Structures are given as structure tokens and as C-alpha cells.
Amino acid sequence: MCLATVQKSDESVICRNVSRIDVDGDKITIRDIMGDERVIEGRILMVDLANSLVKLDCQ
């Protein structure tokens, strides 16, 4: 299983063990392996699949 870490652009961690990310306009819903969800306003800056890393620009 490949899980991701989601960080802000300043590299502070928003969530670890992320299994799903949904994007609806400027709302990003992040779900971890336990089913906990967080909704963040912003945009995806970068997805690094080799290192399981997603960076967001949060508002």
C-alpha cells in the first residue's frame, strides 16, 4: 500500500498516512487510512509519487 504525507508549502505536515485526496474547486478533502477527513482550502502545488509526498498552497 502506498500512503502519502501532505505538507504545506513551508513543509509543515498537515496529515500523514493519506490514502485519498479529493479536489472540488479550491476545497481539498484529505482522508487518512483510519477514515479521518480534513477539508483544506487551497491548491495542490506538487505530487511526488516516488516519495509519497503532496505539497499544498493553503489559504
PDB file of C-alpha atoms in Angstrom:
ATOM      1  CA  MET A   1       0.000   0.000   0.000  1.00  0.00           C
ATOM      2  CA  CYS A   2       1.302   3.436  -0.912  1.00  0.00           C
ATOM      3  CA  LEU A   3       0.328   6.202   1.522  1.00  0.00           C
ATOM      4  CA  ALA A   4       1.249   9.865   1.287  1.00  0.00           C
ATOM      5  CA  THR A   5       2.239  12.695   3.560  1.00  0.00           C
ATOM      6  CA  VAL A   6       0.557  16.043   2.848  1.00  0.00           C
ATOM      7  CA  GLN A   7       2.528  19.186   3.640  1.00  0.00           C
ATOM      8  CA  LYS A   8       2.015  22.925   3.371  1.00  0.00           C
ATOM      9  CA  SER A   9       4.372  24.836   1.079  1.00  0.00           C
ATOM     10  CA  ASP A  10       6.507  25.688   4.166  1.00  0.00           C
ATOM     11  CA  GLU A  11       6.956  21.898   4.669  1.00  0.00           C
ATOM     12  CA  SER A  12       4.874  21.702   7.853  1.00  0.00           C
ATOM     13  CA  VAL A  13       2.910  18.445   7.889  1.00  0.00           C
ATOM     14  CA  ILE A  14      -0.868  18.606   7.530  1.00  0.00           C
ATOM     15  CA  CYS A  15      -1.574  14.869   7.555  1.00  0.00           C
ATOM     16  CA  ARG A  16       0.313  11.563   7.362  1.00  0.00           C
ATOM     17  CA  ASN A  17      -0.808   8.158   6.053  1.00  0.00           C
ATOM     18  CA  VAL A  18      -3.129   9.760   3.487  1.00  0.00           C
ATOM     19  CA  SER A  19      -4.974   7.222   1.381  1.00  0.00           C
ATOM     20  CA  ARG A  20      -7.248   9.536  -0.638  1.00  0.00           C
ATOM     21  CA  ILE A  21      -7.352  13.152  -1.824  1.00  0.00           C
ATOM     22  CA  ASP A  22     -10.419  14.671  -3.494  1.00  0.00           C
ATOM     23  CA  VAL A  23     -10.382  18.110  -5.140  1.00  0.00           C
ATOM     24  CA  ASP A  24     -13.509  20.227  -5.680  1.00  0.00           C
ATOM     25  CA  GLY A  25     -12.514  23.679  -6.889  1.00  0.00           C
ATOM     26  CA  ASP A  26     -10.398  25.200  -4.119  1.00  0.00           C
ATOM     27  CA  LYS A  27     -11.507  22.648  -1.497  1.00  0.00           C
ATOM     28  CA  ILE A  28      -9.212  19.678  -0.921  1.00  0.00           C
ATOM     29  CA  THR A  29     -10.525  16.771   1.135  1.00  0.00           C
ATOM     30  CA  ILE A  30      -7.803  14.600   2.651  1.00  0.00           C
ATOM     31  CA  ARG A  31      -8.642  11.157   4.101  1.00  0.00           C
ATOM     32  CA  ASP A  32      -6.176   9.047   6.088  1.00  0.00           C
ATOM     33  CA  ILE A  33      -6.131   5.270   6.497  1.00  0.00           C
ATOM     34  CA  MET A  34      -8.281   5.493   9.631  1.00  0.00           C
ATOM     35  CA  GLY A  35     -11.029   7.294   7.678  1.00  0.00           C
ATOM     36  CA  ASP A  36     -10.488  10.698   9.312  1.00  0.00           C
ATOM     37  CA  GLU A  37     -11.123  13.562   6.899  1.00  0.00           C
ATOM     38  CA  ARG A  38      -9.859  17.138   6.750  1.00  0.00           C
ATOM     39  CA  VAL A  39     -11.038  19.794   4.337  1.00  0.00           C
ATOM     40  CA  ILE A  40      -8.451  22.392   3.356  1.00  0.00           C
ATOM     41  CA  GLU A  41      -8.913  25.442   1.137  1.00  0.00           C
ATOM     42  CA  GLY A  42      -6.063  25.843  -1.312  1.00  0.00           C
ATOM     43  CA  ARG A  43      -4.448  24.155  -4.277  1.00  0.00           C
ATOM     44  CA  ILE A  44      -2.051  21.308  -4.963  1.00  0.00           C
ATOM     45  CA  LEU A  45       1.444  22.561  -5.758  1.00  0.00           C
ATOM     46  CA  MET A  46       3.223  19.254  -6.298  1.00  0.00           C
ATOM     47  CA  VAL A  47       2.737  15.492  -6.114  1.00  0.00           C
ATOM     48  CA  ASP A  48       5.891  13.374  -5.697  1.00  0.00           C
ATOM     49  CA  LEU A  49       4.790   9.774  -6.211  1.00  0.00           C
ATOM     50  CA  ALA A  50       8.282   8.314  -5.720  1.00  0.00           C
ATOM     51  CA  ASN A  51       8.486   9.808  -2.217  1.00  0.00           C
ATOM     52  CA  SER A  52       4.749   9.696  -1.358  1.00  0.00           C
ATOM     53  CA  LEU A  53       4.599  13.454  -0.819  1.00  0.00           C
ATOM     54  CA  VAL A  54       1.938  16.047  -1.691  1.00  0.00           C
ATOM     55  CA  LYS A  55       2.514  19.790  -1.185  1.00  0.00           C
ATOM     56  CA  LEU A  56      -0.373  22.249  -0.881  1.00  0.00           C
ATOM     57  CA  ASP A  57      -0.681  26.016  -1.071  1.00  0.00           C
ATOM     58  CA  CYS A  58      -3.177  26.615   1.750  1.00  0.00           C
ATOM     59  CA  GLN A  59      -5.213  29.776   2.130  1.00  0.00           C
TER      60      GLN A  59
END
